[in-house]
Amino acid sequence: MIENRPFLNILTHLVMILGIVMIAFPIWITFVAASHDPIRMTQVPLPLLPGDQFFTNMKNTLFGRGLSGTEIAPVWLMMLNSLVMALSIAIGKIVISLLSAFAIVYFRFPFRMGFFWLIFITLMLPVEVRILPTFQVVADLGLLNSYTGLSLPLIASATATFMFRQVFLTIPDEMLESARIDGAGPMRFFWDILIPLSRTNIAALFVILFIYGWNQYLWPLLITTDTSMTTIVMSIKQMLESAEQSPEWNIIMMTALLAMLPPILVVVFMQKLFVKGLTETDK
Amino acid sequence: MAELILKDLHKSYGSTEVLHGVSGDIADGEFVVIVGPSGCGKSTLLRMIAGLEGITSGEVRIGGRVVNDLEPAERDIAMVFQNYALYPHMSVRQNMAYGLKIRGLPKAEIERRVNEAADILEIRQYLDRKPRQLSGGQRQRVAMGRAIVREPEVFLFDEPLSNLDAKLRVQMRLEIRKLQERLGVTSVYVTHDQVEAMTLGDRLMVLNAGHVEQFGTPLELYERPASVFVAGFIGSPAMNFLPAEGIEGGLLRLESGATLPGARGAGPVTLGMRPEHLIADSEGPIRIRVSVLEQLGSNTLVHGTLEGTEREMVASLPGIHQIPEGEVLGFLIRSDELHQFDAATGKRL
Ligand SMILES: Nc1ncnc2c1ncn2[C@@H]1O[C@H](COP(=O)(O)OP(=O)(O)OP(=O)(O)O)[C@@H](O)[C@H]1O
Ligand SMILES: [Mg+2]
């Protein structure tokens, strides 16, 4: 549809720019706040232009005592915790889902449909719904304040299992048959044929799951009591509450900026793989 | 080098039986084509030989060894699929080498075999490409290359040419035949194309609804078809079938009332006459009222009906003829070229 009405053109652009400003402005404010010294952030009017304290703030936030007068872990440690958690969840979910989809699609075992439905039912049971029993189990296993406790309960994934099931179903049967004639056993077929053929789906899922893992809030809040195990997303909220005096906005905003960074990096980095993969696939 | 023996093979899916006892001995180095209409069980039979489909009952022997319970990889076979089934993420070289790598052959040996097969098939310059960068014909060659490098006892082909255009199909057909003769490997080839079957096979196994109708050389099938089904399936244009009755004096009476000599029994029979065996003769007993002519240059196909009936018939006359529509032509047929079948069972008399 090609229309050439200048008024409409201007209007659509205005709406678009408005949308961008609405999304970008808070991020800009975060950036500005993260670049001033703490004193400036308590004075009205709040600054709209960046100050010169950005790197000092970054250094203090990452390695320093962070907020004065609190016992919060340094932000680099929180980032590390978040990273370990997000990676474990993303990789764990992908590995488990690949294997279970492989079993469901390619093997005939007793109660196959039963297992299929069991997995299906877990779709209706995200962590938030089963949080109390799950907490009990994790506590009984002595997994509080551990990476395992942070990630393991979030790893089972019906959605990813279904997605890989769909992917495997699109791979023609002849692929399996010629692999059998070539003498490839089941695991060999899985490694040499299925995984490479699902490469782009794995990458796509990794991006989504990494962000899902990184943004976990409720679960880490519940099971970590030790400050050395806190994740960065939950710590932002804690920083607001735990400050005795007025909040140190420069540090808090710097933390927020740092928390945004890894998901952005993952998206930017994986995007290339997406496009490459998407233009390459043919099954 | 191995012979392939099929002994009373049955296949059922649940309660429906799709193969009802298929037997046949295929000699070492022989090229056998399994041919039949869609859904008659050709692919099923081939896949049972390959080990991709379970055997309900019966026996498959390759080189004297019963292979019923062996995995496909242990049967020493190679198979070429209709859609090639190349691994899309591997280069041509890797596709061809994959099976050898799994078998644990030394690198140098794999390299040698792949290069040798690539030379035979003239795909050397494509070795580092991915399958999607190849044309259909080239993919077909790669699929054959993958079969050759295994140096198997038996080649199995399931309609390998049906995705190619007509011209390429004829060319590849010849190449497959030459290749098979050169390598001398026992081969089983499935197709529903009777021309492909006739030109490729040392022997043809004609399958109909899970039964073997006839197993013989192309000429045997053409000259002495064992049933109405085989007679109608082999030969182009297809054979004419006319109902007739054996009467006293060893004569056959057609629906038109005309009689032919040479009855092999009394009662109702089905007569089979190939269009190219009908000889024009003004006195001939088989009288055809012409409706349409098809000029093929080297010969003329005369379509019409048996005079006095609605029975469609085709005759093939050598050379070019101009015959007005509605004219009645007479034809003769030599009694050794007149096929007679039991009207009830369709079996040859
Ligand atoms: N998995 C299955 N379950 C039930 N019936 C099947 C199955 N596979 C094949 N059949 C039936 O077996 C019969 C033979 O199938 P097959 O694929 O061998 O036919 P074909 O001769 O190769 O036909 P085509 O020329 O169309 O490939 C068909 O009637 C088909 O419906
Ligand atoms: Mg078939």
Short mmCIF file of N, CA and C in Angstrom, two decimals, chain A residues 138 142-150 220 222-230:
data_model
loop_
_atom_site.label_atom_id
_atom_site.label_comp_id
_atom_site.label_asym_id
_atom_site.label_seq_id
_atom_site.Cartn_x
_atom_site.Cartn_y
_atom_site.Cartn_z
N VAL A 138 13.26 -27.43 48.26
CA VAL A 138 14.61 -26.91 48.13
C VAL A 138 15.24 -26.72 49.51
N GLY A 142 18.49 -28.76 51.48
CA GLY A 142 19.63 -27.95 51.89
C GLY A 142 20.19 -27.14 50.76
N LEU A 143 19.35 -26.70 49.86
CA LEU A 143 19.85 -26.00 48.68
C LEU A 143 19.63 -24.49 48.78
N LEU A 144 19.17 -24.00 49.93
CA LEU A 144 19.03 -22.55 50.07
C LEU A 144 20.40 -21.91 49.92
N ASN A 145 20.42 -20.70 49.39
CA ASN A 145 21.68 -19.99 49.20
C ASN A 145 22.69 -20.77 48.38
N SER A 146 22.22 -21.43 47.32
CA SER A 146 23.18 -22.08 46.43
C SER A 146 22.75 -21.86 44.99
N TYR A 147 23.71 -21.98 44.09
CA TYR A 147 23.38 -21.81 42.67
C TYR A 147 22.38 -22.88 42.24
N THR A 148 22.57 -24.10 42.73
CA THR A 148 21.65 -25.18 42.37
C THR A 148 20.23 -24.80 42.76
N GLY A 149 20.07 -24.31 43.98
CA GLY A 149 18.75 -23.93 44.43
C GLY A 149 18.16 -22.80 43.61
N LEU A 150 19.03 -21.91 43.17
CA LEU A 150 18.56 -20.77 42.37
C LEU A 150 18.03 -21.22 41.01
N PRO A 220 14.60 -15.92 43.59
CA PRO A 220 15.85 -15.61 44.29
C PRO A 220 15.60 -14.87 45.60
N LEU A 222 13.22 -15.28 47.60
CA LEU A 222 12.79 -16.23 48.63
C LEU A 222 13.95 -17.07 49.15
N ILE A 223 14.77 -17.58 48.27
CA ILE A 223 15.69 -18.62 48.73
C ILE A 223 17.09 -18.11 49.03
N THR A 224 17.38 -16.84 48.80
CA THR A 224 18.70 -16.37 49.20
C THR A 224 18.55 -15.45 50.41
N THR A 225 19.26 -15.82 51.47
CA THR A 225 19.25 -14.98 52.66
C THR A 225 20.65 -14.42 52.85
N ASP A 226 21.61 -15.11 52.31
CA ASP A 226 23.01 -14.72 52.41
C ASP A 226 23.27 -13.61 51.39
N THR A 227 23.83 -12.49 51.81
CA THR A 227 24.02 -11.39 50.86
C THR A 227 24.97 -11.76 49.73
N SER A 228 25.85 -12.73 49.98
CA SER A 228 26.79 -13.08 48.90
C SER A 228 26.10 -13.84 47.78
N MET A 229 24.85 -14.23 47.97
CA MET A 229 24.13 -14.95 46.92
C MET A 229 23.06 -14.11 46.24
N THR A 230 22.93 -12.84 46.61
CA THR A 230 21.86 -12.04 46.01
C THR A 230 22.12 -11.82 44.52
#
